[in-house]
Short mmCIF file of C-alpha atoms in Angstrom, two decimals:
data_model
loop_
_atom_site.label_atom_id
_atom_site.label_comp_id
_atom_site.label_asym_id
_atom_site.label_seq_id
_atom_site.Cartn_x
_atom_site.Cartn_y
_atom_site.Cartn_z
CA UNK I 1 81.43 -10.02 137.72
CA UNK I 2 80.37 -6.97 135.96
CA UNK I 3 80.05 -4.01 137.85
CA UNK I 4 76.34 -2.41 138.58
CA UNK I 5 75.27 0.22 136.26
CA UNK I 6 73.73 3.61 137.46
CA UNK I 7 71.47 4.86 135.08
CA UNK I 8 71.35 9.04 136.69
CA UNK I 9 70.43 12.24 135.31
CA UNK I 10 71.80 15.78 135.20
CA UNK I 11 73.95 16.10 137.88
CA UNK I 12 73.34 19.92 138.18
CA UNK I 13 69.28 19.16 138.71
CA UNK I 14 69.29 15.64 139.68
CA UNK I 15 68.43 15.70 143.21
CA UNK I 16 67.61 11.40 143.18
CA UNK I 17 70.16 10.92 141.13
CA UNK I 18 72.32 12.19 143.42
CA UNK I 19 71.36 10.24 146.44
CA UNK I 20 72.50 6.72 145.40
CA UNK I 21 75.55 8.36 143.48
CA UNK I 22 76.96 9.43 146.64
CA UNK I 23 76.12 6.87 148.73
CA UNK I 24 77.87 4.42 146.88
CA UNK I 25 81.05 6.71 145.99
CA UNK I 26 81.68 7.27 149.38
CA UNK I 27 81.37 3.06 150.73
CA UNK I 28 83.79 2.75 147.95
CA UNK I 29 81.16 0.79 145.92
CA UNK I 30 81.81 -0.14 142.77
CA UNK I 31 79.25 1.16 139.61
CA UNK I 32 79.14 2.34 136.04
CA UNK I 33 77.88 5.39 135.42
CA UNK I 34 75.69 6.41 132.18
CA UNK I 35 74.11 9.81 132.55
CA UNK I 36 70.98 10.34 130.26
CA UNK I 37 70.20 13.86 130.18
CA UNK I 38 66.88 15.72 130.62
CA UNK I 39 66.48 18.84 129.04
CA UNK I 40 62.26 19.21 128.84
CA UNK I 41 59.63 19.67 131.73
CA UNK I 42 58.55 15.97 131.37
CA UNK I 43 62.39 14.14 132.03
CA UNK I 44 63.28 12.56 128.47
CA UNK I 45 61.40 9.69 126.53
CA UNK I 46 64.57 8.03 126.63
CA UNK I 47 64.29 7.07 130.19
CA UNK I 48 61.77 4.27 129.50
CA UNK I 49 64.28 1.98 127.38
CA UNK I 50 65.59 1.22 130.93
CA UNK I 51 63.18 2.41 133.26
CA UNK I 52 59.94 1.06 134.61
CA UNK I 53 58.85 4.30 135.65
CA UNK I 54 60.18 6.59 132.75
CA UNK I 55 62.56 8.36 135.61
CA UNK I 56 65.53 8.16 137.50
CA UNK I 57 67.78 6.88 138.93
CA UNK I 58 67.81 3.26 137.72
CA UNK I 59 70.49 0.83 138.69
CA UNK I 60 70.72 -2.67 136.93
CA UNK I 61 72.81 -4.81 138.84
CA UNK I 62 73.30 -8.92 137.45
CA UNK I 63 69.80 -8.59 135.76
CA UNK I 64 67.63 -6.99 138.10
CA UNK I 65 66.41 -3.35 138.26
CA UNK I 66 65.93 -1.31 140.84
CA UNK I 67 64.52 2.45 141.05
CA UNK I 68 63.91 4.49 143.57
CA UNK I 69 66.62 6.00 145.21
CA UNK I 70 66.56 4.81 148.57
CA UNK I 71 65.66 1.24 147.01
CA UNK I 72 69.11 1.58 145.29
CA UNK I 73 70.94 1.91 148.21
CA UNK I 74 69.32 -0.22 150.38
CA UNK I 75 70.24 -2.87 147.60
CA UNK I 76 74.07 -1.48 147.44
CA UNK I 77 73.67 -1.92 151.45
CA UNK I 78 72.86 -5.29 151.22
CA UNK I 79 74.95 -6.75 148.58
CA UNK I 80 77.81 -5.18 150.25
CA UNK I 81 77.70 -5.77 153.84
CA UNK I 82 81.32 -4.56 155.15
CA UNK I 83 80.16 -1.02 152.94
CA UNK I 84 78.57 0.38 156.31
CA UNK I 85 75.63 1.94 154.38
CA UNK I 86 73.04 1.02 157.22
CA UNK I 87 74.84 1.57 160.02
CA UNK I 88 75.24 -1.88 162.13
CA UNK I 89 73.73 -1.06 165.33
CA UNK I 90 69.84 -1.18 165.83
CA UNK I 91 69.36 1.88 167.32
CA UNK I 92 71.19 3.80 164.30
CA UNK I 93 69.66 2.04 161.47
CA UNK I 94 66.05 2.45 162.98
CA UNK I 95 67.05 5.98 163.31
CA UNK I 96 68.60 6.30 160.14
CA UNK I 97 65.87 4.60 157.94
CA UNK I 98 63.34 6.72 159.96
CA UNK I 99 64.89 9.87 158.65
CA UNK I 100 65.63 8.68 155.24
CA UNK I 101 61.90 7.98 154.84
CA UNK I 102 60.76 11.40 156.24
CA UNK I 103 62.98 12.92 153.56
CA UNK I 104 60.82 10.92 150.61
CA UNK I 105 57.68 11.79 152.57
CA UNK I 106 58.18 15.08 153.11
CA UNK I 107 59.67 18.54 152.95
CA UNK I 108 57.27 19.34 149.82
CA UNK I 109 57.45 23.06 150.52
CA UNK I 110 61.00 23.37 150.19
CA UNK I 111 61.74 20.77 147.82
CA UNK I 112 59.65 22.61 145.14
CA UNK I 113 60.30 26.04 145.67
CA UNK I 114 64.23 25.24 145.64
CA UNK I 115 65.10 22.89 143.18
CA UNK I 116 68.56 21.51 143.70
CA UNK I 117 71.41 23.16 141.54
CA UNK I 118 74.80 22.71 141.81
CA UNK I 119 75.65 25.68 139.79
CA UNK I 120 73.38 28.16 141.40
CA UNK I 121 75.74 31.18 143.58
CA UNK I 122 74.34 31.49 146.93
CA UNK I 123 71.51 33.76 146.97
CA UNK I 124 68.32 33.89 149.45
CA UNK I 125 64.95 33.54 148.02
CA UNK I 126 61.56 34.90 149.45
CA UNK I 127 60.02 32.17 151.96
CA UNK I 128 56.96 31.29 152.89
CA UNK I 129 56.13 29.92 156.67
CA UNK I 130 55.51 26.46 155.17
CA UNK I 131 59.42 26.72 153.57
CA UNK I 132 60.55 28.21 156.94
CA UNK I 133 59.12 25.37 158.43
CA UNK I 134 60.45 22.43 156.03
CA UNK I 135 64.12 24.14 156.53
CA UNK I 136 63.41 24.37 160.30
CA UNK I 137 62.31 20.70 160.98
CA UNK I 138 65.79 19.43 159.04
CA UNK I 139 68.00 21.53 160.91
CA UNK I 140 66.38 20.64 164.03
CA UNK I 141 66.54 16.73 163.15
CA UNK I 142 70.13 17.19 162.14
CA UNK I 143 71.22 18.98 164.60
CA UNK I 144 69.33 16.11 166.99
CA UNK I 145 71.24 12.98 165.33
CA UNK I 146 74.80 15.10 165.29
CA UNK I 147 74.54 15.84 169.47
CA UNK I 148 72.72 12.50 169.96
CA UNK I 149 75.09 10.44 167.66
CA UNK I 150 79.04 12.37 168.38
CA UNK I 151 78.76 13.47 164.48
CA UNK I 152 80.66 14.18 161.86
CA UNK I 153 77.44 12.36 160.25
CA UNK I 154 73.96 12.16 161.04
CA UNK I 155 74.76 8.64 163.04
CA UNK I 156 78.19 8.90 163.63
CA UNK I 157 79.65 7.63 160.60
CA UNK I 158 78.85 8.21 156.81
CA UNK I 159 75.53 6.11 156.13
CA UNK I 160 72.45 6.13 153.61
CA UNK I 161 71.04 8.58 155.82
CA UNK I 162 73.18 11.44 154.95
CA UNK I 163 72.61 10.51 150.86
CA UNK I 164 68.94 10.92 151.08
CA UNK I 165 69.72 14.60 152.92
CA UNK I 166 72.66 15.65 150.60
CA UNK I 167 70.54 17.37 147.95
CA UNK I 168 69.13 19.26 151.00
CA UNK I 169 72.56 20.39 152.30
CA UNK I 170 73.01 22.17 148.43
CA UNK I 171 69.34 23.67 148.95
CA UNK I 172 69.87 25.38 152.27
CA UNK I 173 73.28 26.47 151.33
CA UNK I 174 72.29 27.60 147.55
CA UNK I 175 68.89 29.58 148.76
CA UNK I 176 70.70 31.46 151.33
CA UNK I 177 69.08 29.99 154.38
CA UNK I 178 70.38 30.87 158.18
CA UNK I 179 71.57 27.53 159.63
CA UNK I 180 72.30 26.57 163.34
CA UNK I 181 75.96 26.00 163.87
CA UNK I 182 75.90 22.58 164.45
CA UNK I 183 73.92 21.87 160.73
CA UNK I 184 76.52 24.48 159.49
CA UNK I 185 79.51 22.38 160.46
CA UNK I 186 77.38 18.97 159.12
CA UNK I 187 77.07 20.71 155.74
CA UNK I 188 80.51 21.95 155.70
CA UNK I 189 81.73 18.35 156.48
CA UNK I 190 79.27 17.14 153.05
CA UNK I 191 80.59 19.33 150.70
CA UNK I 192 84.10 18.51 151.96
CA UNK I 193 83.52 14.95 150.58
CA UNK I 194 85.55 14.04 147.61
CA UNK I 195 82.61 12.39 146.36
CA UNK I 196 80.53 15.83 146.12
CA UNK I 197 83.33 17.43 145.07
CA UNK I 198 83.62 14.91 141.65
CA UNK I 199 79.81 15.84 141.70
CA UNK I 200 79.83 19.19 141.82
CA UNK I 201 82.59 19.78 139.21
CA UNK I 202 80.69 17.45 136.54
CA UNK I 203 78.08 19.52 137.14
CA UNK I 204 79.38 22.75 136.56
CA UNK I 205 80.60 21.76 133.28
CA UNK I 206 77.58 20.18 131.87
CA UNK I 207 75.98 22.54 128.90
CA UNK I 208 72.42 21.65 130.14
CA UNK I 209 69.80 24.02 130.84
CA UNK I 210 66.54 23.36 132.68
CA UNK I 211 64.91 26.99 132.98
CA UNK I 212 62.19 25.41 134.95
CA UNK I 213 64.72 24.18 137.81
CA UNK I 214 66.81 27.88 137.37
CA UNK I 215 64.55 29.12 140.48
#
């Protein structure tokens, strides 16, 4: 059978892009990758020859397409049960699809005052309380799941959970934020992964420019 393909963005600015790429690089899940840049405010016109929505990502896998990011995985998740994507356990995967939808419904402060970029050296920004706030309510559900769940993870072991939060983990380090020690050590553990490291490396080489995301 042919493997999945992963339609994905820049990998520097491509924050949903990143979610599914991650999550199914570290389960070990088979994909091909085709990156279609963006370079303009408005993604690229070029999106829509295999997108529904004109964005990304996209994955096509035996004929069907799915977008959304946390669509993707679940899909990866279920077509590959032994992956451990949702964790097996009820009280885990409640918890974990609970915080993987609070990422996609909120967070709006941060997310658009610190675009995610893999290139950018760690400097702090000026906040606002509503940013202060957004950065304040992850740490404090992090740093909930790591003492509830034993860690290294959000629910013990890796799961879809910690791709919806690893663009986050490249915010709060990028933009200079103070951390608790126990979201410290969670990031640490993240960037460790040899999946973000293939990532972040891809995206420090790509020639792409988005001055609107250069915040």
């Amino acid at each position: 059978m042919p493997s999945p393909i992963l339609y994905i963005g820049n990998k520097n600015y491509s924050s949903w892009s990143f979610r599914p790429w991650i999550g199914m690089r570290v389960a070990g899940i088979a994909f091909e990758e085709r990156l279609v840049p963006f370079d303009m405010g408005n993604g690229n016109p070029a999106f829509r020859k295999f997108s529904p929505t004109g964005k990304v990502p996209v994955l096509i896998d035996e004929g069907i397409t799915i977008w959304e990011s946390l669509a993707i995985l679940d899909h990866a998740a279920r077509t590959n049960p032994a992956s451990g994507l949702w964790p097996d356990d009820n009280v885990r995967r409640s918890r974990a699809m609970a915080i993987s939808l609070e990422m996609i419904s909120s967070f709006s402060a941060l997310r658009s005052a610190c675009p995610m970029n893999m290139r950018r050296p760690r400097a702090a920004i000026a906040t606002t309380a509503a940013i202060n706030a957004d950065a304040a309510r992850i740490q404090t559900l992090w740093d909930e799941c790591l003492a509830e769940f034993g860690g290294p993870f959000l629910l013990g072991k890796f799961s879809i959970a910690d791709a919806m939060y690893a663009p986050v983990v490249n915010r709060l380090d990028a933009y200079g934020f103070e951390t608790t020690q126990a979201s410290a050590g969670y990031m640490a553990g993240m960037k460790a992964l040899p999946a973000w490291q293939e990532w972040e490396a891809a995206s420090r080489a790509e020639p792409w420019i988005v001055e609107e995301d250069e915040a």
